[in-house]
Amino acid sequence: MHAQLAQQMALAPTGDIVIACAGAAAVLCVLALYFGGLLSIVRSDLTGGMKLVWLVFALMAPFLGSLLWFFIGRRDAQRRAGIA
């Protein structure tokens, strides 16, 4: 009984470290997505009005706005640049 308890107590800090590292990695990925999205919106060939709409959306909903920009907005901006 004591050996099992000692083993569980020895593994607990390691598990906490792994969870903390995974959380930190997730936060860094979300921040990279956010700032990458903002930079991509600013550098896009969209007109001022649409660029402002995407920027406001990305600022109001950081994760969702940036994600939607990369899946929908960027492709639309490239298509519009090809038309003009």
Short mmCIF file of C-alpha atoms in Angstrom, two decimals:
data_model
loop_
_atom_site.label_atom_id
_atom_site.label_comp_id
_atom_site.label_asym_id
_atom_site.label_seq_id
_atom_site.Cartn_x
_atom_site.Cartn_y
_atom_site.Cartn_z
CA MET A 1 0.00 0.00 0.00
CA HIS A 2 2.76 2.47 0.93
CA ALA A 3 4.77 1.59 -2.18
CA GLN A 4 1.79 2.29 -4.43
CA LEU A 5 1.09 5.60 -2.69
CA ALA A 6 4.75 6.60 -2.96
CA GLN A 7 4.76 5.81 -6.69
CA GLN A 8 1.60 7.87 -7.28
CA MET A 9 3.05 10.79 -5.34
CA ALA A 10 6.29 10.60 -7.34
CA LEU A 11 4.39 10.73 -10.66
CA ALA A 12 2.05 13.57 -9.70
CA PRO A 13 4.53 16.45 -10.22
CA THR A 14 5.57 15.02 -13.59
CA GLY A 15 1.95 14.92 -14.72
CA ASP A 16 1.44 18.49 -13.60
CA ILE A 17 4.48 19.59 -15.58
CA VAL A 18 3.24 17.82 -18.71
CA ILE A 19 -0.19 19.42 -18.39
CA ALA A 20 1.36 22.85 -17.84
CA CYS A 21 3.61 22.46 -20.88
CA ALA A 22 0.69 21.31 -23.03
CA GLY A 23 -1.34 24.31 -21.87
CA ALA A 24 1.52 26.69 -22.59
CA ALA A 25 1.97 25.19 -26.06
CA ALA A 26 -1.76 25.60 -26.76
CA VAL A 27 -1.67 29.24 -25.66
CA LEU A 28 1.36 29.92 -27.86
CA CYS A 29 -0.39 28.33 -30.85
CA VAL A 30 -3.50 30.45 -30.33
CA LEU A 31 -1.38 33.61 -30.00
CA ALA A 32 0.54 32.74 -33.16
CA LEU A 33 -2.75 32.20 -35.01
CA TYR A 34 -4.11 35.52 -33.71
CA PHE A 35 -1.10 37.68 -34.54
CA GLY A 36 -0.52 35.85 -37.83
CA GLY A 37 -4.14 36.49 -38.77
CA LEU A 38 -3.92 40.18 -37.90
CA LEU A 39 -0.71 40.57 -39.89
CA SER A 40 -2.19 38.70 -42.84
CA ILE A 41 -5.31 40.87 -42.81
CA VAL A 42 -3.27 44.08 -42.72
CA ARG A 43 -1.03 42.90 -45.58
CA SER A 44 -3.91 41.64 -47.76
CA ASP A 45 -5.02 43.29 -51.00
CA LEU A 46 -8.52 43.98 -49.70
CA THR A 47 -10.03 47.44 -49.92
CA GLY A 48 -10.17 49.57 -46.77
CA GLY A 49 -13.77 48.69 -45.89
CA MET A 50 -13.44 44.91 -46.05
CA LYS A 51 -10.06 45.03 -44.37
CA LEU A 52 -11.61 47.00 -41.51
CA VAL A 53 -14.47 44.50 -41.19
CA TRP A 54 -12.03 41.58 -40.94
CA LEU A 55 -9.83 43.46 -38.46
CA VAL A 56 -12.78 44.30 -36.21
CA PHE A 57 -14.01 40.71 -36.38
CA ALA A 58 -10.55 39.36 -35.55
CA LEU A 59 -10.19 41.78 -32.66
CA MET A 60 -13.65 41.04 -31.24
CA ALA A 61 -13.37 37.25 -31.57
CA PRO A 62 -9.61 36.56 -31.67
CA PHE A 63 -9.59 32.80 -32.16
CA LEU A 64 -12.67 32.48 -34.36
CA GLY A 65 -11.92 35.63 -36.37
CA SER A 66 -8.37 34.57 -37.19
CA LEU A 67 -9.43 31.02 -37.97
CA LEU A 68 -12.18 32.19 -40.33
CA TRP A 69 -9.79 34.63 -41.97
CA PHE A 70 -7.40 31.82 -42.88
CA PHE A 71 -10.19 29.51 -44.10
CA ILE A 72 -12.48 32.02 -45.85
CA GLY A 73 -11.20 35.59 -45.97
CA ARG A 74 -7.71 35.02 -47.30
CA ARG A 75 -8.93 32.89 -50.18
CA ASP A 76 -11.59 35.52 -50.97
CA ALA A 77 -8.98 38.29 -50.86
CA GLN A 78 -6.74 36.40 -53.29
CA ARG A 79 -9.69 35.78 -55.61
CA ARG A 80 -10.64 39.49 -55.54
CA ALA A 81 -7.03 40.50 -56.27
CA GLY A 82 -7.06 38.19 -59.33
CA ILE A 83 -10.24 39.80 -60.62
CA ALA A 84 -9.04 43.40 -60.30
#
